[in-house]
Coordinates of N, CA and C in Angstrom, one line a residue:
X280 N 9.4 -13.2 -10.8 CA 8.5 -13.8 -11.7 C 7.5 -12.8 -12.2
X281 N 7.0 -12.9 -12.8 CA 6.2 -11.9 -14.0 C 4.6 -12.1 -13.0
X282 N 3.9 -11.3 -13.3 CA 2.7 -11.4 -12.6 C 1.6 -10.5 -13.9
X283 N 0.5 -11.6 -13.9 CA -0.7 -11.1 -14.7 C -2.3 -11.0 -14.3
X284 N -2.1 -10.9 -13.0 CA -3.3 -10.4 -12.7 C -3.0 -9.4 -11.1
X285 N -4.2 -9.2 -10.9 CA -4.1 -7.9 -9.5 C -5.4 -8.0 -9.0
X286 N -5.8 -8.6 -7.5 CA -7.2 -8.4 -6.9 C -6.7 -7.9 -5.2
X287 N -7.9 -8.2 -4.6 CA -8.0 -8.2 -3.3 C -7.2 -7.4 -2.8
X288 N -7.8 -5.7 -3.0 CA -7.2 -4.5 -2.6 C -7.8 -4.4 -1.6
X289 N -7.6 -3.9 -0.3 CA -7.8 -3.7 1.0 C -7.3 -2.9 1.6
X290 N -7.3 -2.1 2.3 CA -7.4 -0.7 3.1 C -7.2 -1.2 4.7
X291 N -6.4 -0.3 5.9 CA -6.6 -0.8 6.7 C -6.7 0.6 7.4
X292 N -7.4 1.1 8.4 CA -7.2 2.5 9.0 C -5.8 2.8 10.0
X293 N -5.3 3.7 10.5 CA -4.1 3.8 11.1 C -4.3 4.7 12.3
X294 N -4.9 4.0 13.3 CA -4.6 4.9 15.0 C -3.1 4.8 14.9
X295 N -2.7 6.3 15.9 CA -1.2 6.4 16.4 C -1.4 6.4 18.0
X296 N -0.6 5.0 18.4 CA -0.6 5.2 20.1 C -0.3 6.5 20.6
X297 N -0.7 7.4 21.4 CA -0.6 8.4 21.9 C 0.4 8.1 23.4
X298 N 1.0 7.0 23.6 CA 2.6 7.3 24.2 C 3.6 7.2 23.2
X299 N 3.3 6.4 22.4 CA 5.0 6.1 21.5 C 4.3 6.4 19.9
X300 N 3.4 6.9 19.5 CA 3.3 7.6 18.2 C 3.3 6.4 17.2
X301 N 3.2 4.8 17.7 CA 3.1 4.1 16.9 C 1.9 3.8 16.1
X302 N 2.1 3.2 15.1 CA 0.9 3.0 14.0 C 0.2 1.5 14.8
X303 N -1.2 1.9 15.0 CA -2.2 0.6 15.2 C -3.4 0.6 14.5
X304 N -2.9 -0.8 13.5 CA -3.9 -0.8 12.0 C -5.2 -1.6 12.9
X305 N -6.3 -1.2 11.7 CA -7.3 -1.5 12.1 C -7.9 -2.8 11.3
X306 N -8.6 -3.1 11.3 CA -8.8 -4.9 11.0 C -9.1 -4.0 8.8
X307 N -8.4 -4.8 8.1 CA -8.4 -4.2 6.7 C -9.9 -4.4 6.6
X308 N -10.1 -3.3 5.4 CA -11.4 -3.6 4.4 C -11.3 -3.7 3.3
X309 N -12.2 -4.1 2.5 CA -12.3 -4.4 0.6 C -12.2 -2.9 0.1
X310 N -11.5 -2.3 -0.3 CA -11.3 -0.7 -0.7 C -12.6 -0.4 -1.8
X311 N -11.6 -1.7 -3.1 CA -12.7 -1.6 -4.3 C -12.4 -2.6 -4.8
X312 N -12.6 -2.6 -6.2 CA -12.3 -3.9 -7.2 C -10.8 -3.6 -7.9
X313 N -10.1 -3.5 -7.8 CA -8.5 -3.3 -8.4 C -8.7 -3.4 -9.9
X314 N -8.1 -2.7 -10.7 CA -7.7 -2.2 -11.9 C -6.5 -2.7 -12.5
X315 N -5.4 -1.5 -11.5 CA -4.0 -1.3 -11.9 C -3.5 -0.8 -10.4
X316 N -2.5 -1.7 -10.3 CA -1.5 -0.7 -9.6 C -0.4 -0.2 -9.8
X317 N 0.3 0.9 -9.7 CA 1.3 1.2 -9.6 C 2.7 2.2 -9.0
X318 N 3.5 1.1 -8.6 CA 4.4 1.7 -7.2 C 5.5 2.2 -7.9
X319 N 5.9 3.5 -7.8 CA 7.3 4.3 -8.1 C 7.9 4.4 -6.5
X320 N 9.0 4.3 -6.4 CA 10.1 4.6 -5.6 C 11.5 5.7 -5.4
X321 N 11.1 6.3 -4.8 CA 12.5 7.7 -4.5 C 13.3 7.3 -3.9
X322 N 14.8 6.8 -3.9 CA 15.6 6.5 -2.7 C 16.4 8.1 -2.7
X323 N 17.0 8.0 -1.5 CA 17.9 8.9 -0.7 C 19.5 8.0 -1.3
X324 N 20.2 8.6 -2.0 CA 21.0 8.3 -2.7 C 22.5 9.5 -2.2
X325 N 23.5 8.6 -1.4 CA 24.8 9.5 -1.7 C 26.5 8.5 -1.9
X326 N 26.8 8.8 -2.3 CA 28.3 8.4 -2.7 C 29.6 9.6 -1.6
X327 N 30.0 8.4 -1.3 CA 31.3 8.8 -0.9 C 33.0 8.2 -1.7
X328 N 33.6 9.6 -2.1 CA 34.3 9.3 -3.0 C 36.2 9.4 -2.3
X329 N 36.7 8.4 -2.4 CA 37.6 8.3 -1.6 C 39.0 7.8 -2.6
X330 N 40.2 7.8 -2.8 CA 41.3 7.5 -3.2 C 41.0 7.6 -4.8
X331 N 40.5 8.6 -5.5 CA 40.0 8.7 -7.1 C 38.8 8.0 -7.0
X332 N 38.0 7.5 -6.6 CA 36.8 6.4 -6.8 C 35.7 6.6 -5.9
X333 N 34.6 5.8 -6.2 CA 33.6 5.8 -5.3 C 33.9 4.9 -4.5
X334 N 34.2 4.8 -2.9 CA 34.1 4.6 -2.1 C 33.2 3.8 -1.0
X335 N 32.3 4.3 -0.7 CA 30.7 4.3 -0.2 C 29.4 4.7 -0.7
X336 N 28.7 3.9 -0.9 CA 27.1 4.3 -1.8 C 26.4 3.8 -0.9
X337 N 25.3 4.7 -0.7 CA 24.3 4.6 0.3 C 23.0 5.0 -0.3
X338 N 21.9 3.7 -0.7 CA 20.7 4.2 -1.5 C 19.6 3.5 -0.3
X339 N 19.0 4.4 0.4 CA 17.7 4.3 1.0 C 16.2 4.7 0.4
X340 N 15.4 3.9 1.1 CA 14.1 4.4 0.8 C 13.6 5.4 1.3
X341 N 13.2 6.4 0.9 CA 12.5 8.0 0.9 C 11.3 7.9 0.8
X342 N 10.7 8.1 0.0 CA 8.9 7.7 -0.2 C 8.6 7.0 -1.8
X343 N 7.8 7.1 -2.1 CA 6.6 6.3 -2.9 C 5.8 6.7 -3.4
X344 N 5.1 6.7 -4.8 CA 4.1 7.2 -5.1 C 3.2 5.8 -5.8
X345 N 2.1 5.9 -5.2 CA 0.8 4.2 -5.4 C -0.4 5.1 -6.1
X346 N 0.0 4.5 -7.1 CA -1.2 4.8 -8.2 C -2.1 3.7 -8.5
X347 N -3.2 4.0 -8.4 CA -4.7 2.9 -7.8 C -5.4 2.9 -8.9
X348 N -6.0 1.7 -9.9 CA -6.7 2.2 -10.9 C -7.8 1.0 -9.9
X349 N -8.9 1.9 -9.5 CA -10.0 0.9 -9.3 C -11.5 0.7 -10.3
X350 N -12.3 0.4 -10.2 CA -13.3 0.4 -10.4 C -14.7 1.5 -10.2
X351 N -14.4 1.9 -8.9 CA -15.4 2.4 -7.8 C -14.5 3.0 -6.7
X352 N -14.8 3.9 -6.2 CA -14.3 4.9 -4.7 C -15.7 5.3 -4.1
X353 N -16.4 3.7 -3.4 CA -17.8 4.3 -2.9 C -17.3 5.5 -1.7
X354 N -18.4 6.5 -1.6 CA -18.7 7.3 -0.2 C -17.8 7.3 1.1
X355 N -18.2 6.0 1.9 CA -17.4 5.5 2.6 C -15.6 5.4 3.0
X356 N -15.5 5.0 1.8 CA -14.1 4.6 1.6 C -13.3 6.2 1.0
X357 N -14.1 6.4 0.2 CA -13.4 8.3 0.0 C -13.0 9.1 1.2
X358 N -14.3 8.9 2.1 CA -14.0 9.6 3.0 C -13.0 9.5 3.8
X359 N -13.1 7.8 4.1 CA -11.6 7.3 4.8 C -10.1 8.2 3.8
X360 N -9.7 7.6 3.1 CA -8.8 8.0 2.2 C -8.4 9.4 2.0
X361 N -9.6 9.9 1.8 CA -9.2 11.4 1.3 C -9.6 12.8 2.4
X362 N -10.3 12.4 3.6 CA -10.6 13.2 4.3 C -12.3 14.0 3.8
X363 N -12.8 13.6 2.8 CA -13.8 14.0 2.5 C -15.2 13.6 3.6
X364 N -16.3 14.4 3.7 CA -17.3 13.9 4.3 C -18.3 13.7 4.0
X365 N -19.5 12.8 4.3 CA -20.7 12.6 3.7 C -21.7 13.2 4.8
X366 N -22.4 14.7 3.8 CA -23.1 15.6 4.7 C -24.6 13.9 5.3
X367 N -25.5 15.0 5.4 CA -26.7 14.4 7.0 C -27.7 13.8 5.3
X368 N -27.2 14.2 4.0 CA -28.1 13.8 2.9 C -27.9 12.7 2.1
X369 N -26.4 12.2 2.3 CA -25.3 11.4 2.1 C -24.8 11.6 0.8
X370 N -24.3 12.5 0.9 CA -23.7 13.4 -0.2 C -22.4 13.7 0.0
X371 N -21.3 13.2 -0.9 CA -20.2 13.3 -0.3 C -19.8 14.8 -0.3
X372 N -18.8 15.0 0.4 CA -18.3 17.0 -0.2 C -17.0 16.7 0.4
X373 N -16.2 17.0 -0.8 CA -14.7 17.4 -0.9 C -15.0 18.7 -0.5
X374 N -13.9 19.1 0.5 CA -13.2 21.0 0.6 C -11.9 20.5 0.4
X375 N -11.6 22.2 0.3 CA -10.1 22.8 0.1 C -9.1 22.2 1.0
X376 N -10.1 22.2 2.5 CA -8.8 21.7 3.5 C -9.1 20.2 3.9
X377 N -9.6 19.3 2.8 CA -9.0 18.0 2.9 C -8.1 17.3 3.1
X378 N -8.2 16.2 4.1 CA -7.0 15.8 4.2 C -6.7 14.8 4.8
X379 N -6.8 13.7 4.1 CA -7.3 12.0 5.0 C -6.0 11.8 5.7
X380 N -6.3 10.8 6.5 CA -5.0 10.2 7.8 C -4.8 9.1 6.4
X381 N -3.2 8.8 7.1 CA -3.0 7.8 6.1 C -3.3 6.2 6.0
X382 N -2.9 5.5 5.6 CA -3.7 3.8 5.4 C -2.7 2.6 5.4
X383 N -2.9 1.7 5.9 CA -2.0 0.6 5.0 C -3.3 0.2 3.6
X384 N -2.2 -0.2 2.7 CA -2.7 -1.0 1.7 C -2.1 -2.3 1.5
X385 N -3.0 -3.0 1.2 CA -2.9 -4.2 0.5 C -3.0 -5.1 -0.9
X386 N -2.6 -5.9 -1.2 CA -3.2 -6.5 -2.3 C -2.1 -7.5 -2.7
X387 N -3.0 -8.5 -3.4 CA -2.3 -9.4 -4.2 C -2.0 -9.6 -5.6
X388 N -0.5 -9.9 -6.3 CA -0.9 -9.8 -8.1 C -0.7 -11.5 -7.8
X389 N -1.6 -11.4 -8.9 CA -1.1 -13.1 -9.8 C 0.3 -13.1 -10.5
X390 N 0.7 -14.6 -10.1 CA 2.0 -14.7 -10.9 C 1.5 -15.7 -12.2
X391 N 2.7 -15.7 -13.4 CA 2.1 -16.4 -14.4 C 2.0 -17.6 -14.0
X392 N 2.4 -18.5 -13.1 CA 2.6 -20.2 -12.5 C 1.6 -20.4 -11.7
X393 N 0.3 -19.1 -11.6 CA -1.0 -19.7 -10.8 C -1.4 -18.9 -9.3
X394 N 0.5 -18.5 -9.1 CA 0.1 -18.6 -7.4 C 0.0 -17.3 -7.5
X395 N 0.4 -16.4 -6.4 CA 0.2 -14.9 -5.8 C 1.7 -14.6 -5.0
X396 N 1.7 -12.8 -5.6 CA 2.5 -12.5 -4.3 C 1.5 -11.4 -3.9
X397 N 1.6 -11.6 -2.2 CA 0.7 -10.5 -1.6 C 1.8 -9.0 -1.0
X398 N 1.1 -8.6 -1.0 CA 1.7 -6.9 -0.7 C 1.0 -6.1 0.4
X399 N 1.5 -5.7 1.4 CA 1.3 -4.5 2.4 C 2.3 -3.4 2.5
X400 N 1.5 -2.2 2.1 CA 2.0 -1.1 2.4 C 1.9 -0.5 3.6
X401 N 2.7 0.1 4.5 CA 2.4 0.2 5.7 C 1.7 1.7 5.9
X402 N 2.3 2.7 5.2 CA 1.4 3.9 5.6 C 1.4 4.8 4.0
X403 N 0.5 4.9 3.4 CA 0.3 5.4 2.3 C -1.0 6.7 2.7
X404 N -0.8 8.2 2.0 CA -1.4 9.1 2.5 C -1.7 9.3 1.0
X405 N -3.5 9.2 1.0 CA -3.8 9.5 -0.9 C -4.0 11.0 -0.6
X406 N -4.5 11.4 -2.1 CA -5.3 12.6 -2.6 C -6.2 12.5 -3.1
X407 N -6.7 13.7 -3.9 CA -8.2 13.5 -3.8 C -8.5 12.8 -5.3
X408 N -9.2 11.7 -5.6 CA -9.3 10.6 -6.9 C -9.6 11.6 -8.0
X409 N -8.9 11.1 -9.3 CA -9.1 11.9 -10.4 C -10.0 11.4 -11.1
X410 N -10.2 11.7 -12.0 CA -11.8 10.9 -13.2 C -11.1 11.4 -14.2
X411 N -11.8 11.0 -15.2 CA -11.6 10.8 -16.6 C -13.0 10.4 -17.2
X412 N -13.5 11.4 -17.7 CA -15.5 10.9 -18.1 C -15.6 11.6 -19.9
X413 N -15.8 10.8 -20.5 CA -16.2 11.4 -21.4 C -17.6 10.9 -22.4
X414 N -18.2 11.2 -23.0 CA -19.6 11.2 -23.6 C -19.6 9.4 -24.4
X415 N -20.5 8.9 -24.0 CA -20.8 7.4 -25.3 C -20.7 7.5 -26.5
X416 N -19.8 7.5 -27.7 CA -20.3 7.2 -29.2 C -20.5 6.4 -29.5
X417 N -19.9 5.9 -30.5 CA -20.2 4.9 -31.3 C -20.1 3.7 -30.6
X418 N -18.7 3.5 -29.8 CA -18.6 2.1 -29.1 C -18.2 2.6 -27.5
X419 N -18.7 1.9 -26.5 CA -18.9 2.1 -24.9 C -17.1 2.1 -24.7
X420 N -16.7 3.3 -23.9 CA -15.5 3.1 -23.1 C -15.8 3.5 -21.8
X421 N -15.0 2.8 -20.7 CA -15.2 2.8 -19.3 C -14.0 3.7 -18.9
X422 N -15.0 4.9 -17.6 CA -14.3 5.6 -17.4 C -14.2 5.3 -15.5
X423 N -13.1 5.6 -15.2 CA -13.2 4.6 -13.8 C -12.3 5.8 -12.8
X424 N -11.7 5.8 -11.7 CA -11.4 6.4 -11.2 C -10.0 6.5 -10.9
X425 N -9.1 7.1 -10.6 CA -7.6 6.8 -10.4 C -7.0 7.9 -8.8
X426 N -6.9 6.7 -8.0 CA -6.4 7.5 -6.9 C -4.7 7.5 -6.5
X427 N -4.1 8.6 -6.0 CA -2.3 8.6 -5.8 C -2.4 9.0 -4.8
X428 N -1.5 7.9 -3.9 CA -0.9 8.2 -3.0 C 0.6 8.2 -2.6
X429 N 1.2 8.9 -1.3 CA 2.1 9.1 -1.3 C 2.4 7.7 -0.2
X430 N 3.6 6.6 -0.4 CA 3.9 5.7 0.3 C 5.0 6.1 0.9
X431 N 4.6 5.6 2.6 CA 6.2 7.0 3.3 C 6.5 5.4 4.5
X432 N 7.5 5.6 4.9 CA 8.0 4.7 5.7 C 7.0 4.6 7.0
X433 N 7.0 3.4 8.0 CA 6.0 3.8 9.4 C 6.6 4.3 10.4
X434 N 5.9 4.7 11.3 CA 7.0 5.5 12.7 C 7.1 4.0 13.3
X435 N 6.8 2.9 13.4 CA 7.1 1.9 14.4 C 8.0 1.3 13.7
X436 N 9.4 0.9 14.8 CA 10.1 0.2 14.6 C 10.0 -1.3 14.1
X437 N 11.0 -2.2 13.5 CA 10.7 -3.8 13.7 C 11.4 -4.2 14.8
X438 N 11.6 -5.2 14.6 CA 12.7 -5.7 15.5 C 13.9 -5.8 15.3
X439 N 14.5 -5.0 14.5 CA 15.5 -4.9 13.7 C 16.2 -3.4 13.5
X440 N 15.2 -2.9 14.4 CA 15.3 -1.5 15.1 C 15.3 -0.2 13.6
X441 N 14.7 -1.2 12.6 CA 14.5 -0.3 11.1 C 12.6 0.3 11.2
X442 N 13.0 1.3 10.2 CA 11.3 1.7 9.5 C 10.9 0.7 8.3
X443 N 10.1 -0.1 8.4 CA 9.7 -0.5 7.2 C 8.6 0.0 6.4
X444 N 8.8 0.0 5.3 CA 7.4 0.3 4.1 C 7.0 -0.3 3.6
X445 N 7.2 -1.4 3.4 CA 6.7 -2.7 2.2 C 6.7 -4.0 3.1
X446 N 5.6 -4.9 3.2 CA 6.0 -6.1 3.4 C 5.5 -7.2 2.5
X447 N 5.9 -7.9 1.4 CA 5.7 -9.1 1.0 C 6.1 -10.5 0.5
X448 N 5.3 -11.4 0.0 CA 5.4 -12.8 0.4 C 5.2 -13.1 -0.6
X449 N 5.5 -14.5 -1.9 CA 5.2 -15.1 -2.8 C 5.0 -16.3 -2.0
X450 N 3.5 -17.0 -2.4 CA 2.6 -17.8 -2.0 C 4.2 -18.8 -2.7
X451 N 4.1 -20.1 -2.5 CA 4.3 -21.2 -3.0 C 6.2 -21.3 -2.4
X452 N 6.6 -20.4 -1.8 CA 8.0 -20.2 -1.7 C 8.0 -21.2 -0.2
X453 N 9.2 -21.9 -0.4 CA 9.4 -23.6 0.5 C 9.4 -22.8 1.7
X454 N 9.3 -21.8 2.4 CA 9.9 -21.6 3.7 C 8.4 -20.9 4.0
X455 N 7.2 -20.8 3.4 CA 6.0 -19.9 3.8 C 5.1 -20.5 3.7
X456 N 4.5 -20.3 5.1 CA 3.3 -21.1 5.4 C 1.9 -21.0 5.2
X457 N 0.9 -22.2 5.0 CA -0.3 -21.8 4.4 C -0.9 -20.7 4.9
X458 N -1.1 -20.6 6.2 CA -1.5 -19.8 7.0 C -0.9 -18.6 7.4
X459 N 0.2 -18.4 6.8 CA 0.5 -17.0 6.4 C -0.5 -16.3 5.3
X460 N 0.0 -17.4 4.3 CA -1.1 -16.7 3.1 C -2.6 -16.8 3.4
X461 N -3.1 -17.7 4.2 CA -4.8 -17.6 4.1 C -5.2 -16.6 5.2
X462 N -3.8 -16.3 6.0 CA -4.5 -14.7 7.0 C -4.1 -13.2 6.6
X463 N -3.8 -13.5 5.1 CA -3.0 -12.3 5.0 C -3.6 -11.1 5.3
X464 N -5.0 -11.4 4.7 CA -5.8 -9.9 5.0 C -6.7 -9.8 6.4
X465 N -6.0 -10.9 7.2 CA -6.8 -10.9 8.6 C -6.5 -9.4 9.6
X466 N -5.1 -9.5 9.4 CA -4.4 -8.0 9.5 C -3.6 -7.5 9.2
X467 N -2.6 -6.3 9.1 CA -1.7 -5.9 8.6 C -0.6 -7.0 9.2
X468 N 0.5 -6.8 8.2 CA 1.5 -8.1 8.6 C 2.2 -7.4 9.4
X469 N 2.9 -7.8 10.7 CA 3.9 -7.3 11.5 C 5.0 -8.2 11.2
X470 N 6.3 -7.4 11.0 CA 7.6 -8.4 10.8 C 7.9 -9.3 11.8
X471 N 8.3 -10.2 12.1 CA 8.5 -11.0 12.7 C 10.0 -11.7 12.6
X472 N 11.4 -11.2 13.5 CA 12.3 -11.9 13.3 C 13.3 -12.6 14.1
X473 N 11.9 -13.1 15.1 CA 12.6 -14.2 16.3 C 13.1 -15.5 15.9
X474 N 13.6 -16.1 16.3 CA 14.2 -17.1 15.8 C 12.8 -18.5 16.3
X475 N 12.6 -19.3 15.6 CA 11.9 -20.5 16.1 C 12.5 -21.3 17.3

């Protein structure tokens, strides 16, 4: 279904257990005010060609590139993301050897029928935000910020003994419950595929 709106972007930080290297998200935060998003995908693509023909095709997920149009990239949140720091003056300072830990993301778009599909990314690694500023003339244009990141698969298994990268839900779908959707941003979603 077609979706025409985008809010409730949120950030989640990523400790790695230090026995099993697993990802442990940290309670999300409000990143910024969402803009635009947008997700390109690389699969790992091979054919196997057998009796004149293709045979076997095998297209996996490889990485991702999440392009963020927000509003604002206050201080705080740059630093998280991009590895930058805010000296003893509160002044942020990018260096050369920046280089933020990576994040889950979140967010929801509107669909045209009212409802929402929500989205978590599980480990996305940005760079440093670009701008776009140019002088007031005759009529005001808004110049805002644009951050990219790289979306890569997580080291923790599911229970299905796969990497996942993506997890989401369309609110109003007969099998999903309210309380899926009203805790979405309580924390990162963990798959879940035990049987009831």
């Amino acid at each position: 279904m077609a979706t025409v709106g985008l809010d409730k972007l949120y950030y989640a930080s990523i400790t790695e257990s230090l026995a099993t290297g697993d990802e442990i998200y940290g309670t999300p935060v409000l990143l910024a005010k969402a803009i635009s998003a947008e997700l390109s995908v690389e699969l790992a693509e091979a054919t196997l060609y057998a009796d004149d023909g293709a045979s076997e095709v095998v297209k996996e997920f490889k990485n991702g590139t999440l392009s963020l149009g927000v509003d604002n990239i206050g201080r705080s949140v740059a630093a998280v993301l991009t590895g930058a720091v805010v000296d003893s003056n509160g002044v942020l300072v990018s260096s050369s050897e920046d280089g933020g830990t990576p994040v889950a993301i979140g967010f929801r778009a509107k669909k045209s029928k009212g409802q929402y599909k929500y989205v978590w990314l599980y480990r996305v690694k940005f760079a440093v935000p670009s701008s776009s500023l140019a002088t007031k003339g005759d009529s005001i244009t808004f110049s805002t910020p644009t951050i990219e990141g790289t979306v890569m698969r997580r080291k923790k298994l599911d229970g299905q003994g796969k990497h996942p990268w993506k997890a989401e839900v369309d609110e109003g779908d007969l099998d999903v419950s309210q309380a899926m959707i009203s805790g979405w941003y309580s924390n990162v979603y963990e798959p879940n595929f035990e049987e009831d």
